[in-house]
C-alpha positions as MATLAB code, in Angstrom:
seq = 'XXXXXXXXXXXXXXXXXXXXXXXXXXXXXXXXXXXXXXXXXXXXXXXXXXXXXXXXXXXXXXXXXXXXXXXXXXXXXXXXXXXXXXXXXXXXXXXXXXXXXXXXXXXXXXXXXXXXXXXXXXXXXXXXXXXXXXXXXXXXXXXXXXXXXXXXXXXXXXXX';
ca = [
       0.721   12.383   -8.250;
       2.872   13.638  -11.082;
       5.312   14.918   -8.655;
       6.149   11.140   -7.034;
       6.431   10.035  -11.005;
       8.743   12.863  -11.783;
      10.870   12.210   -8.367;
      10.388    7.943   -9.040;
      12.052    8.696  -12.925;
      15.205   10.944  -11.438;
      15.752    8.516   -9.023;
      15.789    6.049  -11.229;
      18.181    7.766  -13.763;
      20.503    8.978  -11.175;
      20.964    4.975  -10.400;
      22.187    5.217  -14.077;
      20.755    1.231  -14.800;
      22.019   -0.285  -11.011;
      18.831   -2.779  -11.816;
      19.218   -4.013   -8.192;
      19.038   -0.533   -6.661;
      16.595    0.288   -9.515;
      14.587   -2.738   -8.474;
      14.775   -1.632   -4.907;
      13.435    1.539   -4.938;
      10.318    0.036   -7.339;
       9.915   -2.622   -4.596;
       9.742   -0.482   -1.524;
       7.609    2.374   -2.902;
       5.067   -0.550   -4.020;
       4.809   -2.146   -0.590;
       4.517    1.422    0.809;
       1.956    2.259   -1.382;
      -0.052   -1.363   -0.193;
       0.554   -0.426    3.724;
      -0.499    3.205    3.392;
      -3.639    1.472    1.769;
      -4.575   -0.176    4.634;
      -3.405    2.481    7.206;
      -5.875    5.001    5.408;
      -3.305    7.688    5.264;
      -4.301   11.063    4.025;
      -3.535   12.257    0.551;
      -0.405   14.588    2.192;
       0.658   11.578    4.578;
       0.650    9.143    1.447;
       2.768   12.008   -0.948;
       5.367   12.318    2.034;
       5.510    8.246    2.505;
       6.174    7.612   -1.287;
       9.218   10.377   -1.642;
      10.545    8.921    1.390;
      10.436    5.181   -0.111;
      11.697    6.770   -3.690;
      14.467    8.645   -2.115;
      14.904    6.256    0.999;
      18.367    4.867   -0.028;
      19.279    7.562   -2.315;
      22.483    8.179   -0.861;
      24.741    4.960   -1.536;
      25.438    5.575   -5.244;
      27.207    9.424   -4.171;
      28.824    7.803   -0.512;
      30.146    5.059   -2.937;
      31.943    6.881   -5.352;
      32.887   10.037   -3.150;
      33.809    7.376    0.347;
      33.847    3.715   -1.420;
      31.466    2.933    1.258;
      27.849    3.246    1.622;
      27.842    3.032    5.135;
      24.583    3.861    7.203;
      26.868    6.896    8.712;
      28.126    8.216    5.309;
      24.653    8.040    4.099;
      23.204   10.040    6.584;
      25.789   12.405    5.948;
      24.492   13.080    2.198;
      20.853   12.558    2.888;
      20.931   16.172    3.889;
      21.905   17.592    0.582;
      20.285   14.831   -2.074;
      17.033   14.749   -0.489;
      16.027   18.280   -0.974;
      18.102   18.614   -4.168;
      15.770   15.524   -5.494;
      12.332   16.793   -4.204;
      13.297   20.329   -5.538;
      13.997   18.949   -9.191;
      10.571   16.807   -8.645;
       8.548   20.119   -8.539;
       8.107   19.271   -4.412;
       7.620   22.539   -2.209;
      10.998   23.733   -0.115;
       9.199   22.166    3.214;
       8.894   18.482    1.809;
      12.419   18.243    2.605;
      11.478   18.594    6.444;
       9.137   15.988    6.426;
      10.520   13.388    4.102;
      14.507   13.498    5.050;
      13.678   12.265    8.769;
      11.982    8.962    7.188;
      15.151    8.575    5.080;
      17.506    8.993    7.912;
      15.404    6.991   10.183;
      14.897    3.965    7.946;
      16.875    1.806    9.503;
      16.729    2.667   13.563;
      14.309   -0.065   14.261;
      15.151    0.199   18.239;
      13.501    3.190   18.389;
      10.310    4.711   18.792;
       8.953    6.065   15.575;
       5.695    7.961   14.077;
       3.877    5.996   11.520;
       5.009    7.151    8.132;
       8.657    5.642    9.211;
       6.914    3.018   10.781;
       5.642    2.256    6.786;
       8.712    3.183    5.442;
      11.068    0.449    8.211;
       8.406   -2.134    7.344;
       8.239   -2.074    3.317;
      12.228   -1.816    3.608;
      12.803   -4.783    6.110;
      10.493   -7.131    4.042;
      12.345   -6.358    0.935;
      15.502   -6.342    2.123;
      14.363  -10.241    3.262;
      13.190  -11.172   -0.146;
      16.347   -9.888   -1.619;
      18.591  -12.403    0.539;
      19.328  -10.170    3.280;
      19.740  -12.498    6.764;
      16.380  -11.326    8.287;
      14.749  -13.910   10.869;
      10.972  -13.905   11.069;
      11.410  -13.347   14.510;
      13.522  -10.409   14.462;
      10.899   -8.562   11.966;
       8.024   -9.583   13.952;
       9.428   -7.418   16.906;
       9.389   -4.328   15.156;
       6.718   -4.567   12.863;
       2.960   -2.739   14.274;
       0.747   -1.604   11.031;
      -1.560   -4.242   10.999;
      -0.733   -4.354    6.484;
       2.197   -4.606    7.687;
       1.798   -7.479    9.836;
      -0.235   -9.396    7.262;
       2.313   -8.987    4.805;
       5.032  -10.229    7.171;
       3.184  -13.264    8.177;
       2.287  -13.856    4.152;
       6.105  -13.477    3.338;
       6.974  -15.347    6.253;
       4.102  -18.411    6.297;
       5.187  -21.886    5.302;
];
């Protein structure tokens, strides 16, 4: 896995000490890595899932300088070029880009229907975007949530 600690260290630098970015990206990757545990994902699935949660919110430091907003839409906008720039420097092959830039531009459509790597990716987001302060209701995750790691981790977060 020397290529998701090469791609975890640039994304860390490029955050250039944001500790609550910084933190972010630590946070999501580890609760990827405990979901893709208990999915049993394959050595390739688990390699695309962890670039995706390194490199899933890459985008706000650029769309804040260049727009002053980090808005879901200006994200998506520069997902396109910082994703593959990212996995390139990381020593990833040219067609890791295809697989891991839909995860990062699908992180946050929870209405939809998605495959199970952004499945993984939604759920270790959502739960730490709860234990950082954001206003998510128990019963608002529950709806979306369906790996059954997942699920346990909710309901662990969530218990009384």
């Amino acid at each position: 896995m020397e290529k998701k600690n090469k791609l975890l260290l640039l994304a860390l630098q490029y955050e250039k000490g944001h500790s609550r970015r910084s933190r972010h990206i630590l946070s999501v990757l580890g609760l990827c890595e405990l979901i893709a545990d208990g999915e049993s994902l394959s050595q390739e699935a688990r390699e695309i899932i962890f670039a995706a949660a390194i490199l899933h919110d890459i985008p706000i430091r650029y769309c804040k300088e260049a727009y002053g907003d980090a808005c879901q839409e200006n994200q998506r906008r520069e997902a396109g070029k910082l994703v593959p720039e990212f996995l390139q420097k990381a020593g990833y092959p040219p067609e890791a880009a295809e697989k891991v830039l839909p995860l990062v531009l699908g992180h946050h459509c929870y209405e939809e229907t998605i495959d199970s790597l952004l499945q993984i990716l939604m759920e270790a987001d959502l739960l730490i975007n709860f234990l950082e302060g954001e206003p998510v209701s128990p019963d608002f995750a529950r709806r979306f949530f369906k790996t059954k790691a997942g699920k346990e981790l909710l309901e662990a977060i969530f218990s009384e």
